[in-house]
Coordinates of C-alpha atoms in Angstrom, one line a residue:
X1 CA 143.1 111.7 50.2
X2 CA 145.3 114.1 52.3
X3 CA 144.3 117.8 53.5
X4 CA 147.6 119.5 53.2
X5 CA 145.6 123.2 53.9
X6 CA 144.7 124.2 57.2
X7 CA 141.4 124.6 57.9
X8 CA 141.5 128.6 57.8
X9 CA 143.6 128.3 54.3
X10 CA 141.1 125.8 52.7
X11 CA 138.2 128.2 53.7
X12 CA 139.8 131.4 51.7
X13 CA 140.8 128.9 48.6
X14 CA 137.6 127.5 48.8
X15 CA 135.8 131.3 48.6
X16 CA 138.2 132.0 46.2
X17 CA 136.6 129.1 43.9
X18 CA 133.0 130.0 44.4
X19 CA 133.6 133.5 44.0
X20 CA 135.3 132.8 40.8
X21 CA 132.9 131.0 39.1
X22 CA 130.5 134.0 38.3
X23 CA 130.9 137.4 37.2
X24 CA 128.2 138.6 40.3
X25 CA 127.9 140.0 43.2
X26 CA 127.5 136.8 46.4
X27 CA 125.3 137.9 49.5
X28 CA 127.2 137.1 52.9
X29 CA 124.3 134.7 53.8
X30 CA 124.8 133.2 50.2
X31 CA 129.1 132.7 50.8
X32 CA 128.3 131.5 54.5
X33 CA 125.8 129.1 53.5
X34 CA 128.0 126.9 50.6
X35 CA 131.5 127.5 53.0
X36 CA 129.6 125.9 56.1
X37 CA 130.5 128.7 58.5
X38 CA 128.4 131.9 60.8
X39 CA 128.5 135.5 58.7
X40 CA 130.9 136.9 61.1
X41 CA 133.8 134.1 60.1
X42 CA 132.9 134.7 56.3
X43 CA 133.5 138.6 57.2
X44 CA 136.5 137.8 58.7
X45 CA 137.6 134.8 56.2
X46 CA 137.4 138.1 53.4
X47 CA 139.7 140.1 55.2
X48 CA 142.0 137.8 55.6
X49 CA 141.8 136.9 52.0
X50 CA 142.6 140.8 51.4
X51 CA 145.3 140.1 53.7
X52 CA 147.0 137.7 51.8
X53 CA 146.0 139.3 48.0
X54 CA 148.3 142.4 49.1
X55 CA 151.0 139.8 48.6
X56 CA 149.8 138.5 45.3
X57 CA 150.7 139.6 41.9
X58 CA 147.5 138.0 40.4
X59 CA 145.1 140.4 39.0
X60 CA 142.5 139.9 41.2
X61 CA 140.4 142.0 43.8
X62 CA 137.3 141.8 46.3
X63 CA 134.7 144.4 45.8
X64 CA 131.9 144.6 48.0
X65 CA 128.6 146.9 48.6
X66 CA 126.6 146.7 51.7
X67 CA 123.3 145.2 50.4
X68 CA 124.4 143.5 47.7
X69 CA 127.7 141.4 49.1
X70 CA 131.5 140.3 48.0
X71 CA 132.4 140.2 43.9
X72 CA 135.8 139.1 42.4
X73 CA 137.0 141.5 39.8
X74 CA 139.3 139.7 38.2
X75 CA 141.0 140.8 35.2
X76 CA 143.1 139.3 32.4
X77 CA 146.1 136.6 33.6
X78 CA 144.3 135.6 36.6
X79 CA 144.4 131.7 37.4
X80 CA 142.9 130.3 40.6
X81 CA 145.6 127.7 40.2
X82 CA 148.4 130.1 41.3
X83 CA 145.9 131.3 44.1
X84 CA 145.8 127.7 45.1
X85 CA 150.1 127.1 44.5
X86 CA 150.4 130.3 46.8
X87 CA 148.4 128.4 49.8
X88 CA 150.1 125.0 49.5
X89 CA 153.4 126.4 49.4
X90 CA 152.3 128.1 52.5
X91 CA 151.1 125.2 54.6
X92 CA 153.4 122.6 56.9
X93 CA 152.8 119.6 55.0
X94 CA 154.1 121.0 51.9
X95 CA 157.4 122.7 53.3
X96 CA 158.4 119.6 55.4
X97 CA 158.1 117.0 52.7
X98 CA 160.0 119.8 49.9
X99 CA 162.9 119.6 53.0
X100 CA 162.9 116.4 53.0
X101 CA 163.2 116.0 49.0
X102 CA 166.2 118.7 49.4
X103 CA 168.0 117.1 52.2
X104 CA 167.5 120.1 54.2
X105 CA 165.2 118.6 56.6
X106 CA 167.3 118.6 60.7
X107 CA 164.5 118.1 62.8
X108 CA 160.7 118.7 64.0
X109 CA 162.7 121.4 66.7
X110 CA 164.6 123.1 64.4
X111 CA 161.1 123.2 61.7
X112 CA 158.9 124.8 64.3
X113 CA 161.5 127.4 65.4
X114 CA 162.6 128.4 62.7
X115 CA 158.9 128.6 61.6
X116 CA 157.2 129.8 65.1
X117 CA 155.3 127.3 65.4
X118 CA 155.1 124.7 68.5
X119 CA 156.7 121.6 68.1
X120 CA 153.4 119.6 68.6
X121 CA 152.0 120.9 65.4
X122 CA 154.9 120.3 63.4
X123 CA 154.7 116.5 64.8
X124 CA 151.0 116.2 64.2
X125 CA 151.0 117.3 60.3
X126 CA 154.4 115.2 60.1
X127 CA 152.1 112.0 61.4
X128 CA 149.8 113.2 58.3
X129 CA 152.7 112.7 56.0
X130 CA 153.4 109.4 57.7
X131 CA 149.8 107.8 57.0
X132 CA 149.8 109.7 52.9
X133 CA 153.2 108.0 52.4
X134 CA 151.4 104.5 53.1
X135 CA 149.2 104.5 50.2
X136 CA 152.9 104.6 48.2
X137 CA 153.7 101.8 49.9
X138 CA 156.5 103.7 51.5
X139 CA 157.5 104.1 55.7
X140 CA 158.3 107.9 57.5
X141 CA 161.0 106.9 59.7
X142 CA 160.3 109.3 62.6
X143 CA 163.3 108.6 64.0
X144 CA 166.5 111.1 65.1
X145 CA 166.7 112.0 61.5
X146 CA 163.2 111.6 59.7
X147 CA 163.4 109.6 56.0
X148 CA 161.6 107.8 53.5
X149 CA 162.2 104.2 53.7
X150 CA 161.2 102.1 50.2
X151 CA 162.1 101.6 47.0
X152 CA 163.9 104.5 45.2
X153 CA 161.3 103.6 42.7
X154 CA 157.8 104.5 45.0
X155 CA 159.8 107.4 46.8
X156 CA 160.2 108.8 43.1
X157 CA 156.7 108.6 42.3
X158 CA 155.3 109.8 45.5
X159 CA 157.9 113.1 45.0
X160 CA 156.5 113.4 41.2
X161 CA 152.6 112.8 42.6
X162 CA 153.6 115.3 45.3
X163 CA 155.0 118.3 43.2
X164 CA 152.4 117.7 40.2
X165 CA 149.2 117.7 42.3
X166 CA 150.2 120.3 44.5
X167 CA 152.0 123.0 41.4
X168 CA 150.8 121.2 38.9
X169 CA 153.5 122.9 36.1
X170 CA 152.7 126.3 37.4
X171 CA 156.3 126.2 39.7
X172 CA 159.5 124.6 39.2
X173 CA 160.3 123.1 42.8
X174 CA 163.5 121.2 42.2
X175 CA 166.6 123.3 43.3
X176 CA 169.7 121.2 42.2
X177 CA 168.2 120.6 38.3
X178 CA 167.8 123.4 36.4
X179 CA 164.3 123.4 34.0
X180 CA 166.0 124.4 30.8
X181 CA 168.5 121.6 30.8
X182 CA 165.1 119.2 31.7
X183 CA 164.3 120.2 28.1
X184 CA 166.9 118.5 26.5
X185 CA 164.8 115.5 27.1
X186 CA 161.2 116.4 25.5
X187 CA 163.4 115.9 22.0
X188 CA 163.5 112.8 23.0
X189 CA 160.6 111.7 24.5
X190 CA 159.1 113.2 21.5
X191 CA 160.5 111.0 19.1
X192 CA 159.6 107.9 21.1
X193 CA 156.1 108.4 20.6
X194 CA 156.5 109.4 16.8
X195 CA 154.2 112.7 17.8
X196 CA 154.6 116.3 19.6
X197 CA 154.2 116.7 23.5
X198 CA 151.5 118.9 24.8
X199 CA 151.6 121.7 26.9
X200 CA 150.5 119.6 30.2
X201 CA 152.4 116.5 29.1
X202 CA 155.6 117.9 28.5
X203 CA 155.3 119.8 31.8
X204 CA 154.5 116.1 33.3
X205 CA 157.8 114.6 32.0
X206 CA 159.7 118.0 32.6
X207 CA 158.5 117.3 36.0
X208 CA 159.7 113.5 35.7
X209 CA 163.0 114.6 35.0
X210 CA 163.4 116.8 37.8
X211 CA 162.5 114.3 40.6
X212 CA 165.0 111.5 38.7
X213 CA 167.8 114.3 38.6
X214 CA 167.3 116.0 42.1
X215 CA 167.6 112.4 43.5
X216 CA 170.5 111.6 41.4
X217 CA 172.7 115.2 42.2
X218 CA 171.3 114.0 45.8
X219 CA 173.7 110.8 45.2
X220 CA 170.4 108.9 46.6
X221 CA 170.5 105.5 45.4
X222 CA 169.5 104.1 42.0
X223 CA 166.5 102.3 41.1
X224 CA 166.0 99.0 40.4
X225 CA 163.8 97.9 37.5
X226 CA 164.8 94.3 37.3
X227 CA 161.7 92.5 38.9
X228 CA 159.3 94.4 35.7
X229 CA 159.3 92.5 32.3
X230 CA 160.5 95.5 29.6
X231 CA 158.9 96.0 26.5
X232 CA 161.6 96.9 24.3
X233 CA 159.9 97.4 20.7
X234 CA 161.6 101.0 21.1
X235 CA 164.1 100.8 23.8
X236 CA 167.0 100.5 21.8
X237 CA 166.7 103.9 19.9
X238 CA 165.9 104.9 23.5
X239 CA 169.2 103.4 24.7
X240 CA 171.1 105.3 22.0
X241 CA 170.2 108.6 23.0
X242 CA 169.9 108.5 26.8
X243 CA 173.3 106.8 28.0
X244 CA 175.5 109.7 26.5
X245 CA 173.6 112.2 28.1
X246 CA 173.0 110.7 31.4
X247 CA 177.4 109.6 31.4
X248 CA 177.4 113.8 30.4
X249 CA 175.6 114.4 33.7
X250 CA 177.7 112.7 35.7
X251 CA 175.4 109.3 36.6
X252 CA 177.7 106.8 37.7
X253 CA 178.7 104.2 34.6
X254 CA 177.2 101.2 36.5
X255 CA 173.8 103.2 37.1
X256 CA 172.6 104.1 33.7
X257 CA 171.3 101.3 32.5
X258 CA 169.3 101.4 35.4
X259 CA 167.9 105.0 34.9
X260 CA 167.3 104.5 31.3
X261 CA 165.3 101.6 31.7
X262 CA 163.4 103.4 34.6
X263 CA 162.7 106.2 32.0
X264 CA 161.6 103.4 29.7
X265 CA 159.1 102.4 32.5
X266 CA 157.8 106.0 32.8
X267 CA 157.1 106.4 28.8
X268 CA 155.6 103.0 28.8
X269 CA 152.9 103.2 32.0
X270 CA 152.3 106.9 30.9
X271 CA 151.4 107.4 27.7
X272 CA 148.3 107.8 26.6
X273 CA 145.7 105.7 26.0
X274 CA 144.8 104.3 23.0
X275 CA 141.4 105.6 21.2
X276 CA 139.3 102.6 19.4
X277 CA 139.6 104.1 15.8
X278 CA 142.1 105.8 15.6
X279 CA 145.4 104.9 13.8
X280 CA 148.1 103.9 16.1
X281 CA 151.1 105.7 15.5
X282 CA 152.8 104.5 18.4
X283 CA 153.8 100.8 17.8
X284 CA 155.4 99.3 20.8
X285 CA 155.2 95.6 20.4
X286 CA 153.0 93.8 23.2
X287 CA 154.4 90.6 23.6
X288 CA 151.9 87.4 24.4
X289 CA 153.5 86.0 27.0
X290 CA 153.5 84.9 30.7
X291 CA 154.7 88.2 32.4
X292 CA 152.1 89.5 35.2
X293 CA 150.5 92.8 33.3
X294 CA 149.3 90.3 30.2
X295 CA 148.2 87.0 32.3
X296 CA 145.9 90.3 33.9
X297 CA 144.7 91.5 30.5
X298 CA 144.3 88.0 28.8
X299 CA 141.7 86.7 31.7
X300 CA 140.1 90.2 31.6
X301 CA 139.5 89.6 28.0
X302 CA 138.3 86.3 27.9
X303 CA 135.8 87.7 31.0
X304 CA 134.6 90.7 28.1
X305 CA 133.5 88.1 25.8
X306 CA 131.7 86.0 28.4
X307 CA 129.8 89.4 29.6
X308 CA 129.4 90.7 26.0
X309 CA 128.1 89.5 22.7
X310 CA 130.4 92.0 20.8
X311 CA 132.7 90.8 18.1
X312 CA 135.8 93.2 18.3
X313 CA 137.7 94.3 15.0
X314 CA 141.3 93.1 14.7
X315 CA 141.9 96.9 15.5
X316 CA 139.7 96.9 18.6
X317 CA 141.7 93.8 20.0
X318 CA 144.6 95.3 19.6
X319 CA 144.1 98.8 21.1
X320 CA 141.6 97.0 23.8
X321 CA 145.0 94.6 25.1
X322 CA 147.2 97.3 25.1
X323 CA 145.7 99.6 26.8
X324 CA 145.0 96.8 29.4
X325 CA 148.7 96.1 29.3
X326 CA 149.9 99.4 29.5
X327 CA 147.1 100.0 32.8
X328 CA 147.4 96.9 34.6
X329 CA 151.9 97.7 33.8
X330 CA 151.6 101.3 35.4
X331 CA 148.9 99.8 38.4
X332 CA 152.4 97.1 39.3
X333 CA 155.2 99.6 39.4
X334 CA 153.5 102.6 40.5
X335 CA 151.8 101.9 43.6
X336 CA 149.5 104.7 44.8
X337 CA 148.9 108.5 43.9
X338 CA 145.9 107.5 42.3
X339 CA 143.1 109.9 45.2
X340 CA 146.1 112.1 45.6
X341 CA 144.6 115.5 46.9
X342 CA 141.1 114.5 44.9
X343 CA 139.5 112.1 43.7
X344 CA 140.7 110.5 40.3
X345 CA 138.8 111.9 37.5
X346 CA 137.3 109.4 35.1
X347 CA 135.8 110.5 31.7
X348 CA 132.4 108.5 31.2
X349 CA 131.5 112.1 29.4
X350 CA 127.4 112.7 28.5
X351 CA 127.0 109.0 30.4
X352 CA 123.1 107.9 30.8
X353 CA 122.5 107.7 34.4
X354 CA 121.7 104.6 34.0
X355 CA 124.2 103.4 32.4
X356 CA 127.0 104.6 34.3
X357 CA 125.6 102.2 37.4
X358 CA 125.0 99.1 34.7
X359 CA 128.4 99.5 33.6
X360 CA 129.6 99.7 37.0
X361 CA 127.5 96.6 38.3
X362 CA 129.0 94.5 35.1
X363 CA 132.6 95.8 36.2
X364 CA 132.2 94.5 39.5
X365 CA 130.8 91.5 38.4
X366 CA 134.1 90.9 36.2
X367 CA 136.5 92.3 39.1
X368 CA 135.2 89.2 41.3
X369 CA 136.5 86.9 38.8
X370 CA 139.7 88.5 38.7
X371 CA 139.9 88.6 42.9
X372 CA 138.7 84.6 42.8
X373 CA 142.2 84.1 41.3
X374 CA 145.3 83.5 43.4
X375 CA 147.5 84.4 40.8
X376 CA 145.8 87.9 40.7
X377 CA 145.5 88.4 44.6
X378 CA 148.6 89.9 45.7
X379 CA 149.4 92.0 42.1
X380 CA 145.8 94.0 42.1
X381 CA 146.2 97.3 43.5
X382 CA 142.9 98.9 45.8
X383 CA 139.9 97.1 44.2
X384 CA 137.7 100.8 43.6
X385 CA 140.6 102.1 41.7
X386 CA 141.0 99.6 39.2
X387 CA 137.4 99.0 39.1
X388 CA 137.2 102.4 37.9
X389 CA 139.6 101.9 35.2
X390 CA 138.1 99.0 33.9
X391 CA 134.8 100.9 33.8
X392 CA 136.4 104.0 31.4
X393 CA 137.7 101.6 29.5
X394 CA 134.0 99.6 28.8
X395 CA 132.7 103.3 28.2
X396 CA 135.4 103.7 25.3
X397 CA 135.4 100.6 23.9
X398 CA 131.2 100.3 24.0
X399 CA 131.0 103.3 22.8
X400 CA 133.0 104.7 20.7
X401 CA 132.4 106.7 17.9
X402 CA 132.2 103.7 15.1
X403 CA 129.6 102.6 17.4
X404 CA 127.6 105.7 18.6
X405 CA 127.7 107.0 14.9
X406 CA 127.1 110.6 14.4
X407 CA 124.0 113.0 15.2
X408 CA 122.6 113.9 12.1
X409 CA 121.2 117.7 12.6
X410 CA 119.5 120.2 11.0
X411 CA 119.6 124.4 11.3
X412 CA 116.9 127.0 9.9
X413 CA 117.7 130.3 9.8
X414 CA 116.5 133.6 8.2
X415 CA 119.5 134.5 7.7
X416 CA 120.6 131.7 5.5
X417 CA 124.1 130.2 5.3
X418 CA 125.8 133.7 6.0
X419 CA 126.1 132.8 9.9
X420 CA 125.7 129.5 9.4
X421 CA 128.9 128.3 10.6
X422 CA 128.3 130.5 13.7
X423 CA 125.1 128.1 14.7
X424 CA 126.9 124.9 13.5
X425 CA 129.9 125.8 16.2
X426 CA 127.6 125.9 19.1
X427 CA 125.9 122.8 18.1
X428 CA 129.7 120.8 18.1
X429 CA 130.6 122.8 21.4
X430 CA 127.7 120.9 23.4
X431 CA 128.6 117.1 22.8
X432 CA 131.4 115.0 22.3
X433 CA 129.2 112.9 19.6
X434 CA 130.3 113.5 16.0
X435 CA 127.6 116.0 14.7
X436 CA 127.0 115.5 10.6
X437 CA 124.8 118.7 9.2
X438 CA 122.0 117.7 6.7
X439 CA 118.6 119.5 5.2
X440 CA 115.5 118.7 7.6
X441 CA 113.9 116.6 5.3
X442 CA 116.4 114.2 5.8
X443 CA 114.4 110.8 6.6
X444 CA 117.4 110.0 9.2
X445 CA 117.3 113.2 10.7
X446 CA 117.9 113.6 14.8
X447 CA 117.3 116.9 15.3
X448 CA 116.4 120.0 13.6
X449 CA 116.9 123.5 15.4
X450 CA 115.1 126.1 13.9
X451 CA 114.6 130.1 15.0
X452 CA 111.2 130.3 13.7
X453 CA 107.9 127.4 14.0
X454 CA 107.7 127.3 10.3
X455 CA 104.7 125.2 9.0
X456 CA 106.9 123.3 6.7
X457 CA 109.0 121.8 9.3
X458 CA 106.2 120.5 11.1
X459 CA 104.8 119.2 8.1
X460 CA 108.2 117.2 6.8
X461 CA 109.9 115.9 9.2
X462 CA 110.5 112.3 10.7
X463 CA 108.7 111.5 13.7
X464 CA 111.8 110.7 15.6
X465 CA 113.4 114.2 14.7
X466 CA 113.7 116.7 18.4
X467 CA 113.1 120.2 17.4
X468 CA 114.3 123.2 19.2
X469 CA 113.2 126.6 18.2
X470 CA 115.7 129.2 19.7
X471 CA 116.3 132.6 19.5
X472 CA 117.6 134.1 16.0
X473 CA 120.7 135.1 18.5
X474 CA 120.8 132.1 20.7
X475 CA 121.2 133.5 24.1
X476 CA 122.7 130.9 27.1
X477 CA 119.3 129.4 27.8
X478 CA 118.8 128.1 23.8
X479 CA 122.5 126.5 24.4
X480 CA 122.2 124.7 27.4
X481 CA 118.5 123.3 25.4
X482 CA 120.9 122.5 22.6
X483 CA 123.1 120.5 25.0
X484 CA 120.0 118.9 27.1
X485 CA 118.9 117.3 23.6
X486 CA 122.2 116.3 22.4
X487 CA 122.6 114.7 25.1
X488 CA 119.2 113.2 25.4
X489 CA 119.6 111.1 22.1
X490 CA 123.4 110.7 23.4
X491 CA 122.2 108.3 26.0
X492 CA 119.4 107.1 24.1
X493 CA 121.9 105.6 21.6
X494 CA 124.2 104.2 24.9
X495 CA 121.3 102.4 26.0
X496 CA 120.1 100.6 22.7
X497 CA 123.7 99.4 22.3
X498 CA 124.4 98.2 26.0
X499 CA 121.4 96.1 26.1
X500 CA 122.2 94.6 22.2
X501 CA 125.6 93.8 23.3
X502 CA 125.2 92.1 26.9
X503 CA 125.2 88.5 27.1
X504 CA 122.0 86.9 28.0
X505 CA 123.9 85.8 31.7
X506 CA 124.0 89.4 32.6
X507 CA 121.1 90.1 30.9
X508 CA 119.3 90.9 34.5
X509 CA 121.6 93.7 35.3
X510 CA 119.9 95.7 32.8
X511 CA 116.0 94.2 33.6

């Protein structure tokens, strides 16, 4: 994980944040307390944060009142994400590795003057960059004229990892490839996965095709894809469309086959993964063979079944192996990037407690099988990061929603059905469990939400059934009870199936 803010610039951002999360009025002791610092450098980390928002064209502002403290007004349009773009566009780290990127890097003398800064700073943050480049399994030549020694492939993905964590879409950083000729390419990437981009993912690729490009109008070398088995159920079609348009933008004749197949690699380790249930509408053919990415997934397999007594559908299988495939594929060619910044989020949403560390003690259990094989050795990337996919993928496949079923619930109100639909929304906005609506009397019933104790309720219902009684206008504290007992039988659920579907050798884990 690198810190490309200063300290002083991570203290404002990180103000910024906490002051941003509630509509209220923070005491200095409260602000100096969570920052870690006296009340005379949180006075003076506000000013200079009303230093910098003079600059800003964010709708935002500090207000303050003696006794009660610092709020952020902020109106419609503000983001803290462009507050936080502003800062790391600001910092060292970020302008010496967008010079190198743009060729414009001379030297650490020329950085600092031209800066004002003193050379040993520029050196020390430059030795930063040296250590972050590492984990891309890439060297900083700090030589007469500093560089990025590696593939063409890693120094790619470090750039893309770079510019997406750091502007995440919000900027367009590369100068010598315009954004609107980038979009020529969504069309495309489009129709190779049969289904429309979103927002964030076409910004990703957009991103993609910015870092290929600059390189290329750089006249930096090509890549080299040859040492990665290809999965070419679509790379034809892909073929078709792509070597036109890259002879069109002047990629030498002997390099596009090359780039397109590196673009291939990109749409294959990057997509999405698959969902168990859902229809595949993205058939790339997974071919059972001998390459590196399926030996992986096959043993991993065959280590599920000894762990689990769990009889996958024919569908299951399939979206289970690719999506191994498509992680263990992605974990071979793109080394690294993976704690850029923060630490990689992982999804194990409304989790049991308990289960989350079950599932990671049977994930580590599995890992030391893989890590007992020679053949696996030298191709597993950092053992905690693919530990941690292995675990979100359990999490899916365990329990997914054929599994977990839905939460049948229940709503009384004296208003009748009129609002309804108004109650019903809150209910679905507080889990990621399918919720199905029936009458209270329902034998099967998991939780019936009322706004008044009505005698019959008590009287009728199961024994099983939670009840809330909330407000006839459920105010905050009535949702979050809503979400506490959702999740409540959410985990109740996790933990019947877990401890049906271990095998009886890991049985003690859950003892």
């Amino acid at each position: 994980m690198i810190k490309i803010l200063d300290k002083i610039s991570a203290r404002k951002l990180n103000l910024i944040k906490i002051m941003s999360s509630e509509t209220r009025y923070f005491s200095v002791k409260e602000l100096s307390e969570q920052l870690n610092v006296s009340n005379k450098t949180l006075v003076r980390t506000v000013e200079l944060l009303r230093e910098d928002m003079e600059s800003w064209e964010s709708n935002v502002e500090i207000l303050d009142k003696n006794i009660l403290g610092y709020c952020l007004l902020q109106l419609d349009g503000f983001s803290v994400k462009e507050i936080e773009v502003y800062y790391y566009k600001e910092s060292i780290i970020y302008q010496v590795i967008d010079e190198l990127f743009h060729n414009k890097f001379i030297d650490i003398k020329t950085f600092a003057s031209e800066r004002y800064l003193s050379y040993t700073v520029v050196y020390t943050h430059i030795v930063e960059i040296k250590e972050l480049v590492k984990e891309f399994s890439l060297e900083l030549e700090l030589n007469k004229n500093i560089r990025l020694k590696g593939t063409e492939i890693q120094i790619r993905y470090f750039y893309l990892n770079f510019y997406w964590n750091t502007l995440g879409g919000i900027e367009w950083p590369f100068k010598y490839f315009e954004k609107q000729t980038a979009f020529e390419y969504v069309d495309i990437i489009e129709r190779f996965y049969s289904r429309k981009l979103s927002v964030s993912e076409t910004e990703f690729f957009l991103y993609w095709i910015g870092t290929i490009f600059n390189r290329v109008n750089l006249r930096k070398k090509t890549v080299d894809c040859t040492e990665f088995h290809l999965y070419k159920g679509m790379y034809n079609e892909l073929e078709e469309e792509l070597t036109p348009k890259f002879l069109s933008k002047n990629i030498p004749a002997e390099s596009v086959e090359e780039e397109v197949l590196f673009i291939y690699l990109i749409l294959f380790c990057f997509q999405p993964r698959r969902i168990y249930g859902e229809v595949d509408k993205v058939h790339i053919r997974i071919e059972l063979n001998k390459n590196q990415e399926s030996q992986l997934s096959s043993f991993w397999m065959r280590e599920f079944y000894d762990h689990f007594s769990l009889n996958l559908t024919i569908s299951e299988q399939i979206t289970l192996y690719t999506n191994l495939v498509i992680q263990h594929l992605g974990l071979l060619v793109f080394k690294g990037g993976k704690d850029f910044l923060k630490s990689n989020d992982f999804y194990l949403t409304d989790c049991d407690p308990a289960i989350s560390e079950m599932l990671t003690e049977v994930v580590e259990t599995m890992t030391s099988e893989l890590f007992r094989k020679e053949e696996f050795k030298e191709l597993l990337p950092d053992r905690k990061i693919i530990e941690k996919l292995y675990q979100q993928e359990l999490y899916d496949l365990l329990f997914s929603d054929f599994r977990m079923g839905s939460i049948k619930v229940a709503i009384i109100s004296q208003f009748g059905e009129q609002v309804n639909q108004y109650f019903k929304n809150i209910v679905i906005s507080k889990t990621n469990m399918k919720i199905e609506f029936c009458d209270f009397s329902d034998k099967d019933v998991d939780l019936i939400i009322s706004d008044r104790s009505y005698s019959e309720i008590l009287h009728k219902k199961n024994s099983q059934a939670e009840l809330i009684i909330w407000n006839a206008h459920p105010n905050e504290i009535d949702k979050k009870k809503v979400k506490k007992v959702l999740q409540k039988i959410s985990c109740r659920r996790q933990r019947k199936i877990f401890c049906t579907l271990l095998n009886r050798k890991i049985k003690r884990i859950a003892n």
